[in-house]
Amino acid sequence: MLKRTEVINALQSKAFGEPINVRGWVRSRRGNKNVSFIALNDGSTIKNIQVVVDLEKFPEEQLKPVTTGACIAVTGILVESQGAGQAVEIQLTELVVYGTADPDEYPLQKKGLSMEYLRTIAHLRPRTNTFGAVFRIRHNMAMAIHTYFHEHGYYYFHTPLITASDCEGAGQMFQVTTKNLYNLKKNEEGKIDYSDDFFGKQTSLTVSGQLEGELGATALGKIYTFGPTFRAENSNTPRHLAEFWMIEPEIAFMDLEELMALEEDFIKYCVRWALDHCMDDLEFLNQFVDKGLIERLRSVIDKDFVHLPYTEGIRILQEAKQNGHKFEFPCEWGDDLSSEHERYLVEEHFKRPIIMTNYPKAIKAFYMKIDEKESGYNGRSGQTVQGTDVLFPQIGEIIGGSVREESYDKLISEIEARHIPMKDMTWYLDTRRFGSCPHAGFGLGFERLMLFVTGMQNIRDVIPFPRTPKTAEF
Ligand code: 4AD
Ligand code: MG
């Protein structure tokens, strides 16, 4: 058989009159009694190539296995298309059927299947137009991220997935053990003895690579991680996964202003990359999934992000409440903002992304640098930390970051106050004992970025095989 040409290249080709071979999956077949049109897709692009079949040369009987979902190889002559909607088409001369797809059985036979239904067939949904577009964009976003950091002098630093420490201190960790769960022995205090477990201690899947990332940054200067992260939080929302990918840059000598500038520059770079590299897929999503998508992507690039101290944010929310806006959850100073608050500020009040800063210490992690001079709250110091959350339209929190507490003593007292087991933290504390330096970093949830860039509504639909409470299919 002739060497294969990918559909994305075939559609660009000007070699009219020449033989060509393409292979892929049949999207549809239609026609009349003289001619049949096969729309063929091989995943290289959202666009199909049209194969024209002369039924005098290929009787209907021979085309019978060529149904939606079937996999075929087509050899033919590339010609300029007569019909509207495509520039080129292939006049069939030779057909090979690799695999049939029984029309009575093949689940993607029907059009307009719901996202909920497609999730139940996540092993096949990459073959739909929507999911093909999403996963091509996902690849491109990963390339954008690596390119950004590489071009800005960061090193890609690999942090472990199995860990004995809880970075976020939220206790949402999946345990890793080889112990026999049917025969768990406990000591006199009723505790499990992990000394004979695989690692000789209690271990879990990581919730964040940050702590190890800080070890990298305080040696290599600028690093980033990009890997899977696991959270056993029982949140059944359109924005939470139990297994998601996170990008965590960590930078020595960076202060709060520089951190915010980096967060903004980085996100804008990724969004611009999507517009520059994924237009075919974005146009499809803009048409069929979210009519405002491309405009929203452009508007994020054009506008400066708002820098908003938490205290000021609370003031705005309370003002809105007084003016009759209804919120489901409270928003007093000290409360963690819920997504309705974040979205009010972003979508209704400022109408652009916000970087919220200087949060109350109590609602943030132990490693954040304590504000010394101004807390912004009744003029009292030591109540707020240099944390930054980037809040986005439609999404809410897309980035969580902070300047890190570099003072050994302050960090120790924070760890003690929060009852974090110190013996697990000695290696981390060594960054503050030996040549401690100011530093900062953030974590971007990759799937939250994907939600924004694709306009998809549910985080389960921007990762190929989502893991959420009670689902670990495929
Ligand atoms: O705000 P988080 O918990 O911050 C950290 O983990 C820090 N260690 C990051 C750092 O400073 N290096 O998580 C960071 C981001 C969130 O802003 C959100 O985008 C995403 O990770 N995220 C989730 N995405 C999907 N499903 C979940 N369950 C998520 N939890 C957090
Ligand atoms: Mg957060």
XYZ file of C-alpha atoms and ligand atoms in Angstrom:
506
model
C 0.000 0.000 0.000
C 1.067 3.581 -0.650
C 2.744 5.410 2.255
C 0.234 7.064 4.561
C -0.448 10.817 4.480
C -2.055 12.314 7.582
C -5.333 14.057 6.942
C -3.984 17.378 8.255
C -1.315 17.274 5.514
C -3.595 15.843 2.845
C -5.928 18.811 3.295
C -3.013 21.211 2.668
C -1.664 19.313 -0.316
C -1.678 20.760 -3.816
C -0.550 17.521 -5.514
C -3.715 17.295 -7.575
C -3.947 14.318 -9.883
C -1.426 12.360 -7.797
C -2.223 9.179 -5.850
C -2.559 9.536 -2.079
C -3.232 7.213 0.846
C -5.048 8.229 4.030
C -6.211 6.060 6.915
C -8.657 6.760 9.666
C -12.109 6.308 11.121
C -15.304 6.892 9.189
C -17.262 9.810 10.602
C -20.169 9.447 8.190
C -21.163 8.120 4.794
C -23.901 9.569 2.654
C -24.714 9.771 -1.037
C -27.100 8.728 -3.799
C -27.320 5.822 -6.235
C -24.342 6.973 -8.288
C -21.880 8.251 -5.759
C -21.030 7.888 -2.061
C -19.183 10.391 0.148
C -17.119 9.182 3.073
C -16.037 11.703 5.729
C -12.789 10.330 7.132
C -10.967 11.530 10.263
C -7.620 10.369 11.630
C -7.345 12.616 14.682
C -4.544 14.744 13.242
C -7.054 17.602 12.868
C -10.695 18.256 13.635
C -11.306 18.422 9.885
C -12.393 15.375 7.887
C -11.241 14.565 4.406
C -13.930 13.703 1.894
C -13.549 10.488 -0.073
C -15.668 10.260 -3.207
C -16.725 6.771 -4.277
C -17.979 6.023 -7.773
C -20.583 3.311 -7.178
C -20.013 1.909 -10.663
C -16.484 0.938 -9.647
C -17.320 0.108 -6.026
C -20.758 -1.482 -5.786
C -22.783 -0.742 -2.647
C -22.185 -4.300 -1.425
C -18.435 -3.598 -1.153
C -19.065 -0.386 0.803
C -21.371 -2.045 3.305
C -18.735 -2.313 6.067
C -17.908 1.401 5.642
C -20.167 2.672 8.417
C -19.633 5.320 11.093
C -16.771 4.258 13.344
C -15.224 1.740 10.946
C -11.470 2.009 10.376
C -10.344 2.075 6.756
C -7.395 2.820 4.484
C -8.153 4.734 1.337
C -5.984 5.037 -1.728
C -7.130 7.403 -4.440
C -6.430 10.470 -6.522
C -6.258 13.839 -4.817
C -8.472 16.366 -6.613
C -9.714 19.888 -6.045
C -13.127 19.602 -4.491
C -16.201 20.588 -6.482
C -18.404 20.844 -3.420
C -18.509 23.557 -0.781
C -16.889 23.059 2.618
C -13.585 21.519 1.595
C -10.682 22.402 -0.706
C -9.599 18.885 -1.646
C -11.085 15.429 -1.840
C -9.974 11.941 -2.780
C -11.424 9.868 -5.590
C -11.294 6.309 -4.351
C -9.293 3.702 -6.263
C -8.540 1.166 -3.520
C -10.254 0.448 -0.206
C -9.001 -1.606 2.732
C -11.262 -2.159 5.734
C -9.191 -2.617 8.913
C -12.030 -2.859 11.403
C -15.798 -2.670 11.146
C -18.118 -1.023 13.693
C -21.542 -2.654 13.791
C -24.083 0.184 13.381
C -26.420 -1.505 15.847
C -23.710 -1.640 18.506
C -21.371 1.320 17.983
C -22.282 3.884 20.683
C -21.074 6.941 18.754
C -23.411 6.193 15.867
C -25.885 8.792 17.115
C -25.337 12.545 17.103
C -25.923 14.947 19.994
C -24.963 12.560 22.795
C -24.898 14.205 26.227
C -21.639 14.879 28.097
C -22.941 12.706 30.938
C -23.474 9.777 28.617
C -20.113 10.277 26.916
C -18.422 10.069 30.335
C -19.751 6.525 30.654
C -17.959 5.673 27.417
C -14.774 7.638 28.109
C -12.818 4.883 26.344
C -14.495 5.887 23.052
C -15.232 9.577 23.502
C -11.818 10.749 22.188
C -13.235 9.787 18.784
C -15.881 12.512 18.933
C -15.207 15.954 17.477
C -15.535 17.674 20.838
C -13.157 15.413 22.733
C -10.715 15.256 19.839
C -10.560 19.059 20.006
C -10.193 19.089 23.793
C -7.366 16.565 23.859
C -5.453 18.206 21.013
C -5.696 21.481 22.943
C -4.590 19.675 26.105
C -1.427 18.556 24.345
C -0.810 22.069 23.075
C -1.240 23.566 26.545
C 1.350 21.144 27.913
C 3.755 22.215 25.171
C 3.034 25.897 25.940
C 3.879 25.362 29.592
C 7.149 23.557 28.969
C 8.127 26.099 26.317
C 7.356 29.063 28.567
C 9.474 27.820 31.425
C 12.283 26.527 29.266
C 12.519 29.844 27.434
C 12.545 31.739 30.727
C 15.414 29.730 32.185
C 13.532 27.401 34.526
C 14.538 23.797 35.098
C 11.937 21.028 34.962
C 12.326 19.390 38.359
C 10.740 16.007 39.036
C 9.202 15.680 42.472
C 7.990 12.397 43.959
C 4.429 11.158 43.742
C 4.769 8.997 46.825
C 5.471 11.083 49.891
C 5.374 11.044 53.687
C 4.389 14.700 54.102
C 1.146 16.617 53.592
C 2.105 19.848 51.836
C -1.241 21.565 52.090
C -1.941 20.188 55.560
C -5.513 19.518 54.621
C -5.355 15.786 55.312
C -6.805 14.873 51.944
C -4.299 12.188 51.094
C -4.645 8.736 49.541
C -2.593 6.256 51.506
C -0.030 4.052 49.804
C 0.579 0.727 51.469
C 1.409 -2.882 50.741
C 0.024 -3.948 54.102
C -2.572 -6.677 54.164
C -5.745 -4.731 54.816
C -7.539 -7.907 55.887
C -5.135 -8.392 58.739
C -4.094 -4.994 60.120
C -2.391 -5.200 63.499
C -2.616 -2.285 65.913
C -0.399 -1.470 68.877
C -1.540 -0.800 72.472
C -2.496 2.769 71.552
C -4.706 1.449 68.786
C -2.361 2.747 66.085
C -1.137 0.864 63.050
C 2.563 -0.011 63.029
C 3.993 1.027 59.689
C 7.564 -0.034 60.425
C 7.019 -3.239 58.468
C 5.170 -1.494 55.623
C 6.902 -1.128 52.233
C 8.532 2.213 53.050
C 8.803 1.563 56.782
C 6.475 4.468 57.484
C 3.080 5.825 56.558
C 3.074 7.167 52.990
C 0.576 8.749 50.622
C 0.151 10.075 47.114
C 1.270 13.681 46.952
C -1.168 16.609 47.068
C 1.505 18.983 45.727
C 5.133 18.918 44.647
C 5.821 22.293 46.241
C 7.866 21.297 49.278
C 10.315 19.322 47.161
C 10.078 22.068 44.534
C 11.413 24.508 47.138
C 14.429 22.236 47.590
C 15.042 22.540 43.848
C 14.541 26.307 43.727
C 16.912 26.948 46.597
C 19.621 25.170 44.608
C 18.869 25.698 40.921
C 17.284 29.144 41.310
C 14.185 28.624 39.189
C 12.356 25.332 38.764
C 8.934 24.089 37.787
C 7.156 20.813 38.282
C 4.429 19.425 36.038
C 2.882 16.218 37.209
C -0.092 14.370 38.638
C -1.441 15.354 42.048
C -3.947 13.504 44.186
C -6.575 14.783 46.582
C -8.982 12.617 48.483
C -11.394 15.472 49.013
C -14.980 14.423 48.709
C -15.915 17.329 46.433
C -18.342 16.361 43.734
C -18.157 19.622 41.792
C -17.537 20.531 38.149
C -14.124 21.878 39.233
C -12.614 19.134 41.399
C -10.823 15.943 40.480
C -9.253 13.383 42.787
C -6.365 13.059 40.312
C -5.326 16.215 38.492
C -2.190 17.692 36.971
C -0.471 20.643 38.525
C 2.245 22.999 37.344
C 4.303 24.440 40.197
C 7.064 26.944 39.504
C 9.234 27.934 42.462
C 11.653 30.848 42.268
C 14.439 32.001 44.571
C 14.580 35.731 45.425
C 11.069 36.432 44.112
C 8.782 38.825 46.002
C 5.018 39.314 45.955
C 4.933 41.854 43.122
C 7.171 39.702 40.939
C 5.090 36.629 41.738
C 1.900 38.332 40.590
C 3.611 39.548 37.427
C 4.775 35.998 36.688
C 1.325 34.497 37.274
C -0.248 36.970 34.877
C 2.432 36.705 32.203
C 2.412 32.902 32.332
C -1.357 32.490 32.027
C -1.566 35.016 29.223
C 1.213 33.192 27.386
C -0.734 29.918 27.621
C -3.979 31.489 26.410
C -2.174 33.240 23.548
C -0.561 29.907 22.629
C -4.002 28.340 22.325
C -5.157 31.143 20.017
C -1.983 30.828 17.941
C -1.825 27.027 17.704
C -5.341 25.617 18.143
C -7.633 27.841 16.079
C -9.391 25.020 14.196
C -10.297 23.287 17.430
C -11.206 26.551 19.186
C -13.484 27.542 16.317
C -15.256 24.214 16.622
C -15.693 24.604 20.386
C -16.751 28.218 19.935
C -19.479 27.079 17.572
C -20.754 23.990 19.370
C -19.785 24.252 23.036
C -19.450 27.891 24.120
C -20.309 30.773 21.801
C -18.334 33.310 23.834
C -15.145 31.260 24.036
C -12.763 32.939 21.604
C -13.867 36.407 22.634
C -13.280 35.525 26.294
C -9.799 34.185 25.546
C -8.916 37.382 23.677
C -10.293 39.602 26.420
C -8.171 37.910 29.102
C -5.027 38.623 27.107
C -5.962 42.255 26.545
C -6.823 43.233 30.096
C -4.558 43.790 33.092
C -5.416 41.554 36.024
C -6.766 43.349 39.096
C -4.592 43.160 42.228
C -7.003 42.894 45.116
C -6.152 42.446 48.801
C -8.521 39.997 50.481
C -9.734 42.633 52.943
C -10.773 44.902 50.094
C -12.492 41.961 48.399
C -14.527 41.280 51.529
C -15.500 44.943 51.673
C -16.804 44.806 48.083
C -18.738 41.597 48.755
C -20.377 43.027 51.843
C -21.310 46.150 49.967
C -22.914 43.962 47.291
C -24.815 42.119 50.004
C -26.080 45.376 51.431
C -27.218 46.367 47.970
C -29.334 43.253 47.803
C -27.061 40.704 46.128
C -27.835 37.241 47.491
C -24.950 34.920 48.419
C -25.518 31.405 49.660
C -22.453 31.380 51.936
C -21.262 33.998 54.452
C -18.338 36.300 53.637
C -17.153 37.881 56.854
C -13.493 38.779 57.270
C -11.763 35.482 57.988
C -14.054 33.318 55.833
C -12.663 31.367 52.933
C -14.292 32.702 49.782
C -16.530 30.269 47.972
C -16.775 30.171 44.224
C -19.945 32.326 44.161
C -17.933 35.117 45.853
C -14.971 34.697 43.548
C -17.182 34.715 40.507
C -19.113 37.770 41.683
C -15.873 39.717 42.005
C -14.484 38.527 38.679
C -17.557 38.374 36.474
C -19.772 41.092 37.863
C -17.690 43.594 39.785
C -14.355 43.851 37.969
C -15.164 41.910 34.768
C -11.600 40.706 34.445
C -9.250 38.252 36.194
C -8.240 39.072 39.754
C -5.149 38.247 41.754
C -6.326 38.228 45.334
C -3.634 38.691 47.979
C -2.959 39.034 51.705
C -5.367 36.400 52.956
C -6.044 35.688 56.623
C -3.386 33.329 57.882
C -5.901 30.881 59.300
C -7.380 29.918 55.918
C -4.047 29.360 54.173
C -1.215 26.827 54.385
C 1.600 26.904 56.954
C 4.377 27.878 54.521
C 3.037 31.275 53.458
C 5.008 34.354 54.445
C 3.371 36.326 57.239
C 2.694 39.983 56.449
C 4.675 42.088 58.860
C 3.737 45.686 58.229
C 0.155 45.853 57.169
C -2.387 43.169 57.523
C -5.027 45.368 55.972
C -7.320 44.270 58.782
C -7.866 46.812 61.531
C -4.212 47.705 61.192
C -3.164 44.604 63.108
C -0.035 42.805 61.914
C 0.677 39.125 61.683
C -2.875 38.252 60.679
C -2.441 37.944 56.952
C -0.067 36.111 54.639
C 1.417 36.849 51.225
C -0.754 34.331 49.429
C -2.043 34.934 45.911
C -5.033 33.252 44.313
C -5.700 34.014 40.674
C -9.449 34.106 40.091
C -10.829 33.623 36.589
C -14.168 34.112 34.886
C -16.225 30.878 34.773
C -13.589 29.012 36.782
C -12.954 30.767 40.081
C -9.543 29.844 41.503
C -7.155 28.786 38.758
C -3.858 29.452 40.588
C -2.894 29.276 44.247
C 0.500 30.628 45.224
C 2.472 32.591 47.786
C 5.685 34.091 48.929
C 7.185 31.493 51.296
C 8.106 32.138 54.906
C 11.902 32.125 54.898
C 12.416 32.700 58.622
C 13.241 29.452 60.395
C 11.759 30.606 63.691
C 8.500 31.849 62.244
C 8.067 28.710 60.215
C 8.674 26.526 63.259
C 6.105 28.358 65.319
C 3.569 28.045 62.510
C 4.251 24.321 62.203
C 3.866 23.899 65.950
C 0.692 25.971 66.113
C -0.832 23.762 63.437
C 0.336 20.516 65.071
C 2.163 19.395 61.930
C 4.381 16.431 62.859
C 7.854 17.999 62.969
C 9.784 14.791 62.394
C 8.382 14.678 58.846
C 9.541 18.227 58.143
C 13.249 18.319 59.061
C 14.422 18.057 55.459
C 12.133 20.935 54.496
C 13.289 23.061 57.423
C 16.896 22.626 56.315
C 16.147 25.057 53.455
C 15.647 27.682 56.209
C 18.528 26.475 58.377
C 21.161 26.586 55.658
C 21.352 29.615 53.410
C 17.687 30.489 53.678
C 16.498 32.836 50.953
C 13.351 34.739 50.071
C 11.386 32.766 47.504
C 7.945 32.330 46.047
C 5.933 30.067 43.786
C 2.506 28.990 42.709
C 0.455 26.033 41.550
C -1.715 26.109 38.451
C -4.366 23.415 38.153
C -3.876 22.146 34.609
C -7.486 21.046 34.208
C -8.752 24.403 35.489
C -6.697 26.053 32.737
C -8.151 23.514 30.306
C -11.682 24.412 31.410
C -10.982 28.041 30.675
C -9.296 27.485 27.338
C -11.874 25.027 25.978
C -15.070 26.487 27.425
C -16.045 23.017 28.626
C -18.342 23.121 31.648
C -17.147 20.140 33.655
C -13.601 19.274 34.689
C -14.406 15.599 34.015
C -14.489 16.492 30.323
C -11.009 18.002 29.960
C -8.978 15.005 31.173
C -9.172 11.726 29.247
C -10.010 9.453 32.176
C -11.332 11.424 35.174
C -11.038 10.187 38.745
C -13.706 11.503 41.101
C -15.448 10.133 44.203
C -16.895 6.701 43.360
C -15.502 6.665 39.804
C -12.242 5.143 38.673
C -13.401 3.548 35.431
C -11.023 2.795 32.562
O -4.355 26.112 45.923
P -3.659 24.785 45.949
O -4.135 23.773 46.928
O -2.124 25.130 46.158
C -1.110 24.234 46.293
O -1.210 23.036 46.207
C 0.227 24.893 46.439
N 1.158 23.895 46.983
C 0.670 25.427 45.105
C 1.996 26.139 45.173
O 2.064 27.226 45.710
N 3.042 25.542 44.634
O -3.732 24.142 44.497
C -3.210 24.829 43.387
C -4.182 24.779 42.229
C -5.530 25.417 42.510
O -5.477 26.811 42.340
C -6.412 24.739 41.482
O -6.238 25.344 40.211
C -5.822 23.354 41.416
O -4.494 23.426 41.906
N -6.575 22.385 42.221
C -7.389 21.449 41.705
N -7.724 21.157 40.433
C -8.579 20.139 40.229
N -9.105 19.376 41.218
C -8.796 19.631 42.512
N -9.305 18.852 43.478
C -7.903 20.710 42.795
N -7.377 21.226 43.926
C -6.574 22.236 43.549
Mg -5.936 27.091 46.753
